[in-house]
Every structure is written in structure tokens, then in C-alpha cells.
mmCIF file with all atom_site columns, C-alpha atoms in Angstrom:
data_model
loop_
_atom_site.group_PDB
_atom_site.id
_atom_site.type_symbol
_atom_site.label_atom_id
_atom_site.label_alt_id
_atom_site.label_comp_id
_atom_site.label_asym_id
_atom_site.label_entity_id
_atom_site.label_seq_id
_atom_site.pdbx_PDB_ins_code
_atom_site.Cartn_x
_atom_site.Cartn_y
_atom_site.Cartn_z
_atom_site.occupancy
_atom_site.B_iso_or_equiv
_atom_site.pdbx_formal_charge
_atom_site.auth_seq_id
_atom_site.auth_comp_id
_atom_site.auth_asym_id
_atom_site.auth_atom_id
_atom_site.pdbx_PDB_model_num
ATOM 1   C CA . GLU Z 1 1   ? 0.000   0.000  0.000  1.00 37.00 ? 1   GLU Z CA 1
ATOM 2   C CA . ASP Z 1 2   ? 1.083   3.569  -0.694 1.00 36.00 ? 2   ASP Z CA 1
ATOM 3   C CA . LEU Z 1 3   ? 0.837   5.172  2.738  1.00 33.00 ? 3   LEU Z CA 1
ATOM 4   C CA . ALA Z 1 4   ? 1.306   8.603  1.185  1.00 36.00 ? 4   ALA Z CA 1
ATOM 5   C CA . ALA Z 1 5   ? -2.341  8.310  0.179  1.00 39.00 ? 5   ALA Z CA 1
ATOM 6   C CA . LEU Z 1 6   ? -3.173  8.357  3.875  1.00 36.00 ? 6   LEU Z CA 1
ATOM 7   C CA . GLY Z 1 7   ? -1.105  11.449 4.581  1.00 36.00 ? 7   GLY Z CA 1
ATOM 8   C CA . ALA Z 1 8   ? 1.517   9.330  6.339  1.00 38.00 ? 8   ALA Z CA 1
ATOM 9   C CA . VAL Z 1 9   ? 4.012   12.196 6.337  1.00 33.00 ? 9   VAL Z CA 1
ATOM 10  C CA . ASP Z 1 10  ? 1.595   14.326 8.338  1.00 39.00 ? 10  ASP Z CA 1
ATOM 11  C CA . TYR Z 1 11  ? 0.624   11.471 10.655 1.00 38.00 ? 11  TYR Z CA 1
ATOM 12  C CA . GLY Z 1 12  ? 4.100   10.009 11.035 1.00 40.00 ? 12  GLY Z CA 1
ATOM 13  C CA . ALA Z 1 13  ? 6.075   9.463  14.204 1.00 41.00 ? 13  ALA Z CA 1
ATOM 14  C CA . ASP Z 1 14  ? 8.675   12.045 13.149 1.00 38.00 ? 14  ASP Z CA 1
ATOM 15  C CA . ALA Z 1 15  ? 6.244   14.923 12.700 1.00 40.00 ? 15  ALA Z CA 1
ATOM 16  C CA . PRO Z 1 16  ? 7.916   17.887 14.460 1.00 38.00 ? 16  PRO Z CA 1
ATOM 17  C CA . ASP Z 1 17  ? 4.704   19.192 16.027 1.00 43.00 ? 17  ASP Z CA 1
ATOM 18  C CA . GLY Z 1 18  ? 3.546   15.872 17.439 1.00 49.00 ? 18  GLY Z CA 1
ATOM 19  C CA . GLY Z 1 19  ? 3.523   12.299 16.173 1.00 66.00 ? 19  GLY Z CA 1
ATOM 20  C CA . LEU Z 1 20  ? 3.208   9.036  18.050 1.00 72.00 ? 20  LEU Z CA 1
ATOM 21  C CA . GLU Z 1 21  ? 5.699   10.134 20.695 1.00 75.00 ? 21  GLU Z CA 1
ATOM 22  C CA . ALA Z 1 22  ? 3.789   13.358 21.353 1.00 76.00 ? 22  ALA Z CA 1
ATOM 23  C CA . VAL Z 1 23  ? 0.490   11.487 21.575 1.00 78.00 ? 23  VAL Z CA 1
ATOM 24  C CA . ALA Z 1 24  ? 2.011   8.985  24.009 1.00 80.00 ? 24  ALA Z CA 1
ATOM 25  C CA . ALA Z 1 25  ? 3.534   11.748 26.132 1.00 83.00 ? 25  ALA Z CA 1
ATOM 26  C CA . LEU Z 1 26  ? 0.304   13.749 26.295 1.00 80.00 ? 26  LEU Z CA 1
ATOM 27  C CA . ALA Z 1 27  ? -1.796  10.666 26.982 1.00 84.00 ? 27  ALA Z CA 1
ATOM 28  C CA . GLY Z 1 28  ? 0.612   9.932  29.830 1.00 85.00 ? 28  GLY Z CA 1
ATOM 29  C CA . ALA Z 1 29  ? 0.319   13.504 31.107 1.00 84.00 ? 29  ALA Z CA 1
ATOM 30  C CA . CYS Z 1 30  ? -3.472  13.179 31.170 1.00 82.00 ? 30  CYS Z CA 1
ATOM 31  C CA . ALA Z 1 31  ? -3.216  9.778  32.873 1.00 84.00 ? 31  ALA Z CA 1
ATOM 32  C CA . ALA Z 1 32  ? -0.997  11.336 35.549 1.00 86.00 ? 32  ALA Z CA 1
ATOM 33  C CA . LEU Z 1 33  ? -3.969  13.510 36.528 1.00 81.00 ? 33  LEU Z CA 1
ATOM 34  C CA . VAL Z 1 34  ? -6.073  10.472 37.478 1.00 83.00 ? 34  VAL Z CA 1
ATOM 35  C CA . PRO Z 1 35  ? -6.531  10.299 41.273 1.00 76.00 ? 35  PRO Z CA 1
ATOM 36  C CA . ALA Z 1 36  ? -4.643  7.556  43.086 1.00 70.00 ? 36  ALA Z CA 1
ATOM 37  C CA . GLY Z 1 37  ? -6.700  4.378  43.001 1.00 66.00 ? 37  GLY Z CA 1
ATOM 38  C CA . GLY Z 1 38  ? -8.661  5.455  39.938 1.00 70.00 ? 38  GLY Z CA 1
ATOM 39  C CA . THR Z 1 39  ? -12.160 6.886  39.767 1.00 70.00 ? 39  THR Z CA 1
ATOM 40  C CA . ARG Z 1 40  ? -15.553 5.288  40.200 1.00 71.00 ? 40  ARG Z CA 1
ATOM 41  C CA . GLN Z 1 41  ? -18.804 6.777  38.981 1.00 75.00 ? 41  GLN Z CA 1
ATOM 42  C CA . PRO Z 1 42  ? -19.114 9.797  41.322 1.00 65.00 ? 42  PRO Z CA 1
ATOM 43  C CA . MET Z 1 43  ? -22.894 10.025 41.496 1.00 59.00 ? 43  MET Z CA 1
ATOM 44  C CA . LEU Z 1 44  ? -25.693 7.927  42.961 1.00 61.00 ? 44  LEU Z CA 1
ATOM 45  C CA . ARG Z 1 45  ? -23.586 6.795  45.892 1.00 64.00 ? 45  ARG Z CA 1
ATOM 46  C CA . GLN Z 1 46  ? -25.306 3.958  47.712 1.00 68.00 ? 46  GLN Z CA 1
ATOM 47  C CA . PRO Z 1 47  ? -24.157 0.769  49.441 1.00 68.00 ? 47  PRO Z CA 1
ATOM 48  C CA . ASP Z 1 48  ? -25.267 -1.641 46.702 1.00 75.00 ? 48  ASP Z CA 1
ATOM 49  C CA . THR Z 1 49  ? -23.904 -0.653 43.306 1.00 78.00 ? 49  THR Z CA 1
ATOM 50  C CA . THR Z 1 50  ? -24.483 -4.147 41.948 1.00 78.00 ? 50  THR Z CA 1
ATOM 51  C CA . SER Z 1 51  ? -28.284 -3.978 41.868 1.00 81.00 ? 51  SER Z CA 1
ATOM 52  C CA . ALA Z 1 52  ? -30.411 -3.625 38.762 1.00 82.00 ? 52  ALA Z CA 1
ATOM 53  C CA . HIS Z 1 53  ? -32.011 -0.581 40.438 1.00 81.00 ? 53  HIS Z CA 1
ATOM 54  C CA . TYR Z 1 54  ? -28.641 1.203  40.734 1.00 82.00 ? 54  TYR Z CA 1
ATOM 55  C CA . MET Z 1 55  ? -27.747 0.356  37.134 1.00 84.00 ? 55  MET Z CA 1
ATOM 56  C CA . GLU Z 1 56  ? -30.998 1.811  35.851 1.00 85.00 ? 56  GLU Z CA 1
ATOM 57  C CA . LYS Z 1 57  ? -30.444 4.996  37.878 1.00 84.00 ? 57  LYS Z CA 1
ATOM 58  C CA . LEU Z 1 58  ? -26.937 5.230  36.415 1.00 84.00 ? 58  LEU Z CA 1
ATOM 59  C CA . ARG Z 1 59  ? -28.276 4.836  32.866 1.00 87.00 ? 59  ARG Z CA 1
ATOM 60  C CA . THR Z 1 60  ? -30.933 7.501  33.488 1.00 88.00 ? 60  THR Z CA 1
ATOM 61  C CA . ALA Z 1 61  ? -28.421 9.946  34.985 1.00 87.00 ? 61  ALA Z CA 1
ATOM 62  C CA . SER Z 1 62  ? -26.083 9.335  32.029 1.00 89.00 ? 62  SER Z CA 1
ATOM 63  C CA . GLU Z 1 63  ? -28.867 10.052 29.559 1.00 90.00 ? 63  GLU Z CA 1
ATOM 64  C CA . TRP Z 1 64  ? -29.521 13.356 31.315 1.00 90.00 ? 64  TRP Z CA 1
ATOM 65  C CA . ALA Z 1 65  ? -25.776 14.142 31.131 1.00 90.00 ? 65  ALA Z CA 1
ATOM 66  C CA . ARG Z 1 66  ? -25.498 13.371 27.411 1.00 92.00 ? 66  ARG Z CA 1
ATOM 67  C CA . PRO Z 1 67  ? -25.880 17.032 26.269 1.00 93.00 ? 67  PRO Z CA 1
ATOM 68  C CA . ALA Z 1 68  ? -23.087 18.020 28.673 1.00 92.00 ? 68  ALA Z CA 1
ATOM 69  C CA . LEU Z 1 69  ? -20.787 15.360 27.210 1.00 93.00 ? 69  LEU Z CA 1
ATOM 70  C CA . ASN Z 1 70  ? -21.503 16.498 23.665 1.00 94.00 ? 70  ASN Z CA 1
ATOM 71  C CA . ALA Z 1 71  ? -20.897 20.138 24.654 1.00 93.00 ? 71  ALA Z CA 1
ATOM 72  C CA . LEU Z 1 72  ? -17.566 19.147 26.214 1.00 92.00 ? 72  LEU Z CA 1
ATOM 73  C CA . ALA Z 1 73  ? -16.552 17.293 23.040 1.00 93.00 ? 73  ALA Z CA 1
ATOM 74  C CA . GLU Z 1 74  ? -17.379 20.390 20.990 1.00 94.00 ? 74  GLU Z CA 1
ATOM 75  C CA . ARG Z 1 75  ? -15.347 22.505 23.377 1.00 91.00 ? 75  ARG Z CA 1
ATOM 76  C CA . ILE Z 1 76  ? -12.189 20.411 23.165 1.00 91.00 ? 76  ILE Z CA 1
ATOM 77  C CA . ALA Z 1 77  ? -12.491 20.144 19.371 1.00 92.00 ? 77  ALA Z CA 1
ATOM 78  C CA . ALA Z 1 78  ? -12.843 23.910 18.926 1.00 90.00 ? 78  ALA Z CA 1
ATOM 79  C CA . GLY Z 1 79  ? -9.924  25.464 17.116 1.00 82.00 ? 79  GLY Z CA 1
ATOM 80  C CA . ILE Z 1 80  ? -8.622  22.163 15.688 1.00 87.00 ? 80  ILE Z CA 1
ATOM 81  C CA . ASP Z 1 81  ? -8.682  22.395 11.888 1.00 86.00 ? 81  ASP Z CA 1
ATOM 82  C CA . GLY Z 1 82  ? -10.913 19.749 10.338 1.00 87.00 ? 82  GLY Z CA 1
ATOM 83  C CA . ALA Z 1 83  ? -12.006 18.252 13.666 1.00 91.00 ? 83  ALA Z CA 1
ATOM 84  C CA . GLU Z 1 84  ? -15.434 16.613 13.665 1.00 93.00 ? 84  GLU Z CA 1
ATOM 85  C CA . VAL Z 1 85  ? -17.457 15.745 16.742 1.00 94.00 ? 85  VAL Z CA 1
ATOM 86  C CA . VAL Z 1 86  ? -19.530 12.572 16.566 1.00 93.00 ? 86  VAL Z CA 1
ATOM 87  C CA . PRO Z 1 87  ? -21.958 13.146 19.450 1.00 94.00 ? 87  PRO Z CA 1
ATOM 88  C CA . ALA Z 1 88  ? -23.047 10.533 21.927 1.00 92.00 ? 88  ALA Z CA 1
ATOM 89  C CA . GLU Z 1 89  ? -26.442 9.282  20.832 1.00 88.00 ? 89  GLU Z CA 1
ATOM 90  C CA . ASP Z 1 90  ? -27.215 6.670  23.454 1.00 87.00 ? 90  ASP Z CA 1
ATOM 91  C CA . VAL Z 1 91  ? -26.006 5.085  26.697 1.00 89.00 ? 91  VAL Z CA 1
ATOM 92  C CA . LEU Z 1 92  ? -25.093 1.471  27.333 1.00 85.00 ? 92  LEU Z CA 1
ATOM 93  C CA . SER Z 1 93  ? -28.113 -0.810 27.241 1.00 88.00 ? 93  SER Z CA 1
ATOM 94  C CA . ALA Z 1 94  ? -29.152 -2.392 30.510 1.00 87.00 ? 94  ALA Z CA 1
ATOM 95  C CA . ASP Z 1 95  ? -27.924 -5.788 29.299 1.00 88.00 ? 95  ASP Z CA 1
ATOM 96  C CA . ARG Z 1 96  ? -24.519 -4.473 28.197 1.00 87.00 ? 96  ARG Z CA 1
ATOM 97  C CA . LEU Z 1 97  ? -24.040 -2.510 31.413 1.00 86.00 ? 97  LEU Z CA 1
ATOM 98  C CA . ALA Z 1 98  ? -24.884 -5.542 33.549 1.00 87.00 ? 98  ALA Z CA 1
ATOM 99  C CA . ALA Z 1 99  ? -22.617 -7.799 31.464 1.00 87.00 ? 99  ALA Z CA 1
ATOM 100 C CA . GLU Z 1 100 ? -19.635 -5.437 31.608 1.00 84.00 ? 100 GLU Z CA 1
ATOM 101 C CA . ALA Z 1 101 ? -20.112 -4.876 35.319 1.00 84.00 ? 101 ALA Z CA 1
ATOM 102 C CA . GLU Z 1 102 ? -20.220 -8.622 35.959 1.00 87.00 ? 102 GLU Z CA 1
ATOM 103 C CA . VAL Z 1 103 ? -17.373 -9.699 33.676 1.00 83.00 ? 103 VAL Z CA 1
ATOM 104 C CA . ARG Z 1 104 ? -14.905 -6.910 34.440 1.00 81.00 ? 104 ARG Z CA 1
ATOM 105 C CA . HIS Z 1 105 ? -15.855 -5.585 37.850 1.00 83.00 ? 105 HIS Z CA 1
ATOM 106 C CA . GLY Z 1 106 ? -17.497 -8.341 39.868 1.00 85.00 ? 106 GLY Z CA 1
ATOM 107 C CA . GLY Z 1 107 ? -20.936 -6.835 39.281 1.00 85.00 ? 107 GLY Z CA 1
ATOM 108 C CA . ASP Z 1 108 ? -19.976 -3.341 40.548 1.00 84.00 ? 108 ASP Z CA 1
ATOM 109 C CA . ALA Z 1 109 ? -21.576 -0.953 38.030 1.00 83.00 ? 109 ALA Z CA 1
ATOM 110 C CA . ALA Z 1 110 ? -19.900 2.069  39.671 1.00 80.00 ? 110 ALA Z CA 1
ATOM 111 C CA . ARG Z 1 111 ? -16.611 0.851  38.161 1.00 80.00 ? 111 ARG Z CA 1
ATOM 112 C CA . VAL Z 1 112 ? -17.975 0.791  34.590 1.00 82.00 ? 112 VAL Z CA 1
ATOM 113 C CA . LEU Z 1 113 ? -16.590 3.991  33.103 1.00 79.00 ? 113 LEU Z CA 1
ATOM 114 C CA . ALA Z 1 114 ? -17.764 3.777  29.472 1.00 75.00 ? 114 ALA Z CA 1
ATOM 115 C CA . VAL Z 1 115 ? -21.462 4.396  30.098 1.00 84.00 ? 115 VAL Z CA 1
ATOM 116 C CA . MET Z 1 116 ? -21.590 6.670  27.040 1.00 90.00 ? 116 MET Z CA 1
ATOM 117 C CA . SER Z 1 117 ? -19.082 8.127  24.634 1.00 90.00 ? 117 SER Z CA 1
ATOM 118 C CA . ALA Z 1 118 ? -18.607 10.935 22.128 1.00 94.00 ? 118 ALA Z CA 1
ATOM 119 C CA . GLN Z 1 119 ? -15.911 11.016 19.459 1.00 93.00 ? 119 GLN Z CA 1
ATOM 120 C CA . VAL Z 1 120 ? -13.581 13.725 18.233 1.00 95.00 ? 120 VAL Z CA 1
ATOM 121 C CA . VAL Z 1 121 ? -12.292 12.788 14.769 1.00 92.00 ? 121 VAL Z CA 1
ATOM 122 C CA . VAL Z 1 122 ? -9.148  14.551 13.521 1.00 89.00 ? 122 VAL Z CA 1
ATOM 123 C CA . GLU Z 1 123 ? -7.025  14.423 10.385 1.00 83.00 ? 123 GLU Z CA 1
ATOM 124 C CA . SER Z 1 124 ? -3.590  13.743 11.899 1.00 80.00 ? 124 SER Z CA 1
ATOM 125 C CA . LEU Z 1 125 ? -1.630  12.724 14.959 1.00 80.00 ? 125 LEU Z CA 1
ATOM 126 C CA . PRO Z 1 126 ? -0.397  16.287 15.555 1.00 81.00 ? 126 PRO Z CA 1
ATOM 127 C CA . ARG Z 1 127 ? -4.019  17.442 15.721 1.00 84.00 ? 127 ARG Z CA 1
ATOM 128 C CA . LEU Z 1 128 ? -4.891  14.553 18.019 1.00 86.00 ? 128 LEU Z CA 1
ATOM 129 C CA . ALA Z 1 129 ? -2.017  15.667 20.254 1.00 84.00 ? 129 ALA Z CA 1
ATOM 130 C CA . SER Z 1 130 ? -3.511  19.180 20.259 1.00 86.00 ? 130 SER Z CA 1
ATOM 131 C CA . VAL Z 1 131 ? -6.828  17.823 21.523 1.00 88.00 ? 131 VAL Z CA 1
ATOM 132 C CA . LEU Z 1 132 ? -4.986  16.027 24.334 1.00 89.00 ? 132 LEU Z CA 1
ATOM 133 C CA . ARG Z 1 133 ? -3.251  19.286 25.244 1.00 87.00 ? 133 ARG Z CA 1
ATOM 134 C CA . THR Z 1 134 ? -6.655  20.945 25.542 1.00 89.00 ? 134 THR Z CA 1
ATOM 135 C CA . ILE Z 1 135 ? -7.963  18.185 27.828 1.00 90.00 ? 135 ILE Z CA 1
ATOM 136 C CA . GLU Z 1 136 ? -4.826  18.387 29.970 1.00 89.00 ? 136 GLU Z CA 1
ATOM 137 C CA . ALA Z 1 137 ? -5.235  22.168 30.282 1.00 89.00 ? 137 ALA Z CA 1
ATOM 138 C CA . LEU Z 1 138 ? -8.911  21.865 31.249 1.00 89.00 ? 138 LEU Z CA 1
ATOM 139 C CA . ALA Z 1 139 ? -8.019  19.277 33.893 1.00 88.00 ? 139 ALA Z CA 1
ATOM 140 C CA . GLN Z 1 140 ? -5.218  21.401 35.310 1.00 89.00 ? 140 GLN Z CA 1
ATOM 141 C CA . GLU Z 1 141 ? -7.688  24.289 35.585 1.00 89.00 ? 141 GLU Z CA 1
ATOM 142 C CA . ASN Z 1 142 ? -10.132 21.939 37.395 1.00 87.00 ? 142 ASN Z CA 1
ATOM 143 C CA . ARG Z 1 143 ? -12.733 22.388 34.668 1.00 89.00 ? 143 ARG Z CA 1
ATOM 144 C CA . VAL Z 1 144 ? -12.871 18.623 34.151 1.00 89.00 ? 144 VAL Z CA 1
ATOM 145 C CA . ARG Z 1 145 ? -11.451 15.629 36.045 1.00 88.00 ? 145 ARG Z CA 1
ATOM 146 C CA . VAL Z 1 146 ? -9.674  12.819 34.230 1.00 89.00 ? 146 VAL Z CA 1
ATOM 147 C CA . ALA Z 1 147 ? -10.805 9.400  35.456 1.00 86.00 ? 147 ALA Z CA 1
ATOM 148 C CA . HIS Z 1 148 ? -8.894  7.077  33.106 1.00 86.00 ? 148 HIS Z CA 1
ATOM 149 C CA . VAL Z 1 149 ? -6.874  7.152  29.864 1.00 87.00 ? 149 VAL Z CA 1
ATOM 150 C CA . GLU Z 1 150 ? -6.394  4.418  27.248 1.00 84.00 ? 150 GLU Z CA 1
ATOM 151 C CA . ASN Z 1 151 ? -3.836  4.926  24.469 1.00 83.00 ? 151 ASN Z CA 1
ATOM 152 C CA . ARG Z 1 152 ? -4.657  2.258  21.896 1.00 80.00 ? 152 ARG Z CA 1
ATOM 153 C CA . PHE Z 1 153 ? -1.904  3.558  19.595 1.00 76.00 ? 153 PHE Z CA 1
ATOM 154 C CA . ASP Z 1 154 ? 0.578   1.995  22.012 1.00 74.00 ? 154 ASP Z CA 1
ATOM 155 C CA . ALA Z 1 155 ? 2.185   -0.987 20.285 1.00 65.00 ? 155 ALA Z CA 1
ATOM 156 C CA . ASP Z 1 156 ? 1.962   -2.875 23.590 1.00 68.00 ? 156 ASP Z CA 1
ATOM 157 C CA . TRP Z 1 157 ? -1.769  -2.257 23.985 1.00 63.00 ? 157 TRP Z CA 1
ATOM 158 C CA . ASP Z 1 158 ? -3.520  -5.484 24.972 1.00 59.00 ? 158 ASP Z CA 1
ATOM 159 C CA . GLU Z 1 159 ? -6.700  -5.586 22.891 1.00 56.00 ? 159 GLU Z CA 1
ATOM 160 C CA . GLY Z 1 160 ? -7.916  -8.384 25.147 1.00 50.00 ? 160 GLY Z CA 1
ATOM 161 C CA . LEU Z 1 161 ? -8.406  -5.722 27.800 1.00 48.00 ? 161 LEU Z CA 1
ATOM 162 C CA . ARG Z 1 162 ? -10.691 -3.616 25.655 1.00 50.00 ? 162 ARG Z CA 1
ATOM 163 C CA . ALA Z 1 163 ? -11.075 -4.118 21.944 1.00 45.00 ? 163 ALA Z CA 1
ATOM 164 C CA . GLY Z 1 164 ? -11.633 -1.223 19.609 1.00 53.00 ? 164 GLY Z CA 1
ATOM 165 C CA . VAL Z 1 165 ? -10.313 0.854  16.727 1.00 63.00 ? 165 VAL Z CA 1
ATOM 166 C CA . ARG Z 1 166 ? -6.914  2.401  17.446 1.00 73.00 ? 166 ARG Z CA 1
ATOM 167 C CA . GLY Z 1 167 ? -7.275  5.777  19.153 1.00 82.00 ? 167 GLY Z CA 1
ATOM 168 C CA . VAL Z 1 168 ? -7.095  7.445  22.551 1.00 88.00 ? 168 VAL Z CA 1
ATOM 169 C CA . SER Z 1 169 ? -9.971  7.260  25.031 1.00 88.00 ? 169 SER Z CA 1
ATOM 170 C CA . VAL Z 1 170 ? -10.100 9.811  27.828 1.00 91.00 ? 170 VAL Z CA 1
ATOM 171 C CA . PHE Z 1 171 ? -12.702 9.212  30.531 1.00 89.00 ? 171 PHE Z CA 1
ATOM 172 C CA . VAL Z 1 172 ? -13.760 12.437 32.231 1.00 90.00 ? 172 VAL Z CA 1
ATOM 173 C CA . THR Z 1 173 ? -16.211 13.832 34.744 1.00 88.00 ? 173 THR Z CA 1
ATOM 174 C CA . GLY Z 1 174 ? -16.956 17.352 35.946 1.00 84.00 ? 174 GLY Z CA 1
ATOM 175 C CA . GLY Z 1 175 ? -17.433 20.303 33.616 1.00 78.00 ? 175 GLY Z CA 1
ATOM 176 C CA . GLY Z 1 176 ? -21.199 19.807 33.797 1.00 82.00 ? 176 GLY Z CA 1
ATOM 177 C CA . LEU Z 1 177 ? -20.916 16.006 33.821 1.00 84.00 ? 177 LEU Z CA 1
ATOM 178 C CA . ASP Z 1 178 ? -22.286 14.264 36.916 1.00 84.00 ? 178 ASP Z CA 1
ATOM 179 C CA . VAL Z 1 179 ? -21.118 10.895 35.590 1.00 86.00 ? 179 VAL Z CA 1
ATOM 180 C CA . VAL Z 1 180 ? -17.893 9.570  34.104 1.00 86.00 ? 180 VAL Z CA 1
ATOM 181 C CA . ALA Z 1 181 ? -18.095 9.539  30.301 1.00 89.00 ? 181 ALA Z CA 1
ATOM 182 C CA . GLU Z 1 182 ? -15.736 8.669  27.466 1.00 91.00 ? 182 GLU Z CA 1
ATOM 183 C CA . VAL Z 1 183 ? -14.281 10.991 24.832 1.00 93.00 ? 183 VAL Z CA 1
ATOM 184 C CA . VAL Z 1 184 ? -12.721 8.949  22.006 1.00 91.00 ? 184 VAL Z CA 1
ATOM 185 C CA . LEU Z 1 185 ? -10.030 10.700 19.971 1.00 91.00 ? 185 LEU Z CA 1
ATOM 186 C CA . GLN Z 1 186 ? -9.812  9.100  16.548 1.00 87.00 ? 186 GLN Z CA 1
ATOM 187 C CA . LEU Z 1 187 ? -7.940  9.569  13.287 1.00 83.00 ? 187 LEU Z CA 1
ATOM 188 C CA . ARG Z 1 188 ? -10.136 10.214 10.265 1.00 82.00 ? 188 ARG Z CA 1
ATOM 189 C CA . VAL Z 1 189 ? -8.692  7.367  8.197  1.00 75.00 ? 189 VAL Z CA 1
ATOM 190 C CA . LEU Z 1 190 ? -9.351  4.810  10.928 1.00 76.00 ? 190 LEU Z CA 1
ATOM 191 C CA . HIS Z 1 191 ? -12.780 6.218  11.779 1.00 78.00 ? 191 HIS Z CA 1
ATOM 192 C CA . ASP Z 1 192 ? -13.825 6.034  8.122  1.00 75.00 ? 192 ASP Z CA 1
ATOM 193 C CA . ALA Z 1 193 ? -12.467 2.507  7.789  1.00 68.00 ? 193 ALA Z CA 1
ATOM 194 C CA . ALA Z 1 194 ? -14.451 1.394  10.819 1.00 66.00 ? 194 ALA Z CA 1
ATOM 195 C CA . ALA Z 1 195 ? -17.573 2.987  9.360  1.00 64.00 ? 195 ALA Z CA 1
ATOM 196 C CA . SER Z 1 196 ? -17.010 1.144  6.088  1.00 58.00 ? 196 SER Z CA 1
ATOM 197 C CA . ARG Z 1 197 ? -17.019 -2.314 7.669  1.00 52.00 ? 197 ARG Z CA 1
ATOM 198 C CA . ALA Z 1 198 ? -20.763 -2.619 7.117  1.00 44.00 ? 198 ALA Z CA 1
ATOM 199 C CA . ALA Z 1 199 ? -20.063 -2.260 3.381  1.00 41.00 ? 199 ALA Z CA 1
ATOM 200 C CA . VAL Z 1 200 ? -17.106 -4.654 3.329  1.00 40.00 ? 200 VAL Z CA 1
ATOM 201 C CA . LEU Z 1 201 ? -18.243 -6.166 0.023  1.00 36.00 ? 201 LEU Z CA 1
ATOM 202 C CA . ASP Z 1 202 ? -18.113 -2.737 -1.569 1.00 42.00 ? 202 ASP Z CA 1
ATOM 203 C CA . ALA Z 1 203 ? -14.842 -2.239 -3.452 1.00 45.00 ? 203 ALA Z CA 1
ATOM 204 C CA . GLU Z 1 204 ? -14.228 1.238  -2.074 1.00 46.00 ? 204 GLU Z CA 1
ATOM 205 C CA . GLY Z 1 205 ? -15.038 0.158  1.474  1.00 44.00 ? 205 GLY Z CA 1
ATOM 206 C CA . ARG Z 1 206 ? -12.771 -2.866 1.212  1.00 46.00 ? 206 ARG Z CA 1
ATOM 207 C CA . ASP Z 1 207 ? -9.928  -0.700 -0.102 1.00 50.00 ? 207 ASP Z CA 1
ATOM 208 C CA . MET Z 1 208 ? -10.351 1.762  2.762  1.00 50.00 ? 208 MET Z CA 1
ATOM 209 C CA . ALA Z 1 209 ? -10.220 -1.049 5.326  1.00 52.00 ? 209 ALA Z CA 1
ATOM 210 C CA . GLN Z 1 210 ? -7.075  -2.501 3.736  1.00 55.00 ? 210 GLN Z CA 1
ATOM 211 C CA . ARG Z 1 211 ? -5.363  0.891  3.652  1.00 56.00 ? 211 ARG Z CA 1
ATOM 212 C CA . ALA Z 1 212 ? -6.269  1.522  7.291  1.00 56.00 ? 212 ALA Z CA 1
ATOM 213 C CA . LEU Z 1 213 ? -4.873  -1.852 8.342  1.00 58.00 ? 213 LEU Z CA 1
ATOM 214 C CA . ALA Z 1 214 ? -1.628  -1.032 6.512  1.00 60.00 ? 214 ALA Z CA 1
ATOM 215 C CA . TYR Z 1 215 ? -1.514  2.324  8.260  1.00 59.00 ? 215 TYR Z CA 1
ATOM 216 C CA . VAL Z 1 216 ? -2.031  0.753  11.700 1.00 59.00 ? 216 VAL Z CA 1
ATOM 217 C CA . ALA Z 1 217 ? 0.814   -1.661 10.914 1.00 62.00 ? 217 ALA Z CA 1
ATOM 218 C CA . ALA Z 1 218 ? 3.009   1.316  10.047 1.00 62.00 ? 218 ALA Z CA 1
ATOM 219 C CA . LEU Z 1 219 ? 2.093   2.988  13.350 1.00 60.00 ? 219 LEU Z CA 1
ATOM 220 C CA . ASP Z 1 220 ? 3.009   -0.166 15.258 1.00 59.00 ? 220 ASP Z CA 1
ATOM 221 C CA . ALA Z 1 221 ? 6.327   -0.397 13.412 1.00 62.00 ? 221 ALA Z CA 1
ATOM 222 C CA . ALA Z 1 222 ? 7.116   3.250  14.175 1.00 59.00 ? 222 ALA Z CA 1
ATOM 223 C CA . ALA Z 1 223 ? 6.305   2.755  17.864 1.00 57.00 ? 223 ALA Z CA 1
ATOM 224 C CA . ALA Z 1 224 ? 8.359   -0.442 18.218 1.00 55.00 ? 224 ALA Z CA 1
#
């Protein structure tokens, strides 16, 4: 594959204004702001966070907080050329929330952080690094609180922990959010490839997926 077609020079690890190394450093800086011991869902505190009643209250509170999450995503994307916000449209279903709580957290729904998510889609790694800088600045000013960070561009990322398209997920609360929610930072080429999977038999969609896979392989090689 010709990675130049993907703008590999702009996205590459050697980009002077922020490539893979800058993304990793900024993701680490955001992760350093997570309180010791991590963060649970901060609202609806009650003794039994494993009950179906608690989980439904959490889903309802998250639905109410959805406009605040989308506003936050718009805020952190502001000023980034070509950035697109894909707003959160729904929260985890009751079945998915219960399953994730049981499998990963012994039934404790307060430890499920990805109750809902919005995406910020950017054209390059330098621009993704700029979004991370904005989140770090907001956290340092106590306008949001960082609960957890996942850098899935890391070549050592264990997809068995949490599968998904390569990107950076920042879980935040505060700033109008009464729950922890996920902001996914994604590269355009990978976002579009993921969207094309439903049309995998389409020649253009198949080509996009193949190019994206080649690009991810190049990212892994650069990070090794």
C-alpha cells in the first residue's frame, strides 16, 4: 500500500509538532492527573452498586448528562482544523451494562466507566495531540477531572483488555458532567475505515479497510 495516500508524512512518528511520541507523552500527562486508586462513577452513591435498580439509575443519569458530554466534546475540538465531533447518541443498554459490570468488575456498576461516549475525529496525529493538550489544560484548571486514559496507539496495547479501533480514550467527569463519560479521539482514516465495515463487500469500502490496516501496521512499526 502507498501510505502517502493516507497522509503518512503528516501522521508520522517524526512529525515535528507531534507524532506518536507526542500522543504517548500527552496521553501519559493526562493519565498522571487520574486520582490515586482510579475513579468510580461519582454520582448515585449507595451501598449496593451491583443492583439492577442502581444500574438503571446510572443509565438515566447518564442520559440526562449526554448534552453536557456532547458540549464538552465540541469545546475540546474547537480550534482544531478539520475536527469533527460525533456526538453521543445513546447510553449502554441495561444488558450491556450488567454484562460489563459482571465480567470486568465483579458486578460493581460504579466501576464501569464507558457508560456513554462521544468522538472527536481529527485528520492527523499532531491534531490529536492538540486535543490532548486541551484536555490536559482543562483538567489542570479543574474544569474537568480525568478518570482514566487508554492509548490504543501503544504498540503494547492489549486488545484483550478492551477491543476497539486504534485511538485514545479519555474518561472524564466534571465540567457539567455528573457521571464519568468517554471521549474517544480518533484519526479520520481509521474512523472512516471502521464505518465502512458494514459495506465490506463494496470495493471502495474494502480498499479503505485494507489501507487503514496497513496504516495501523506502520504505526506499530514506528512505535516499536
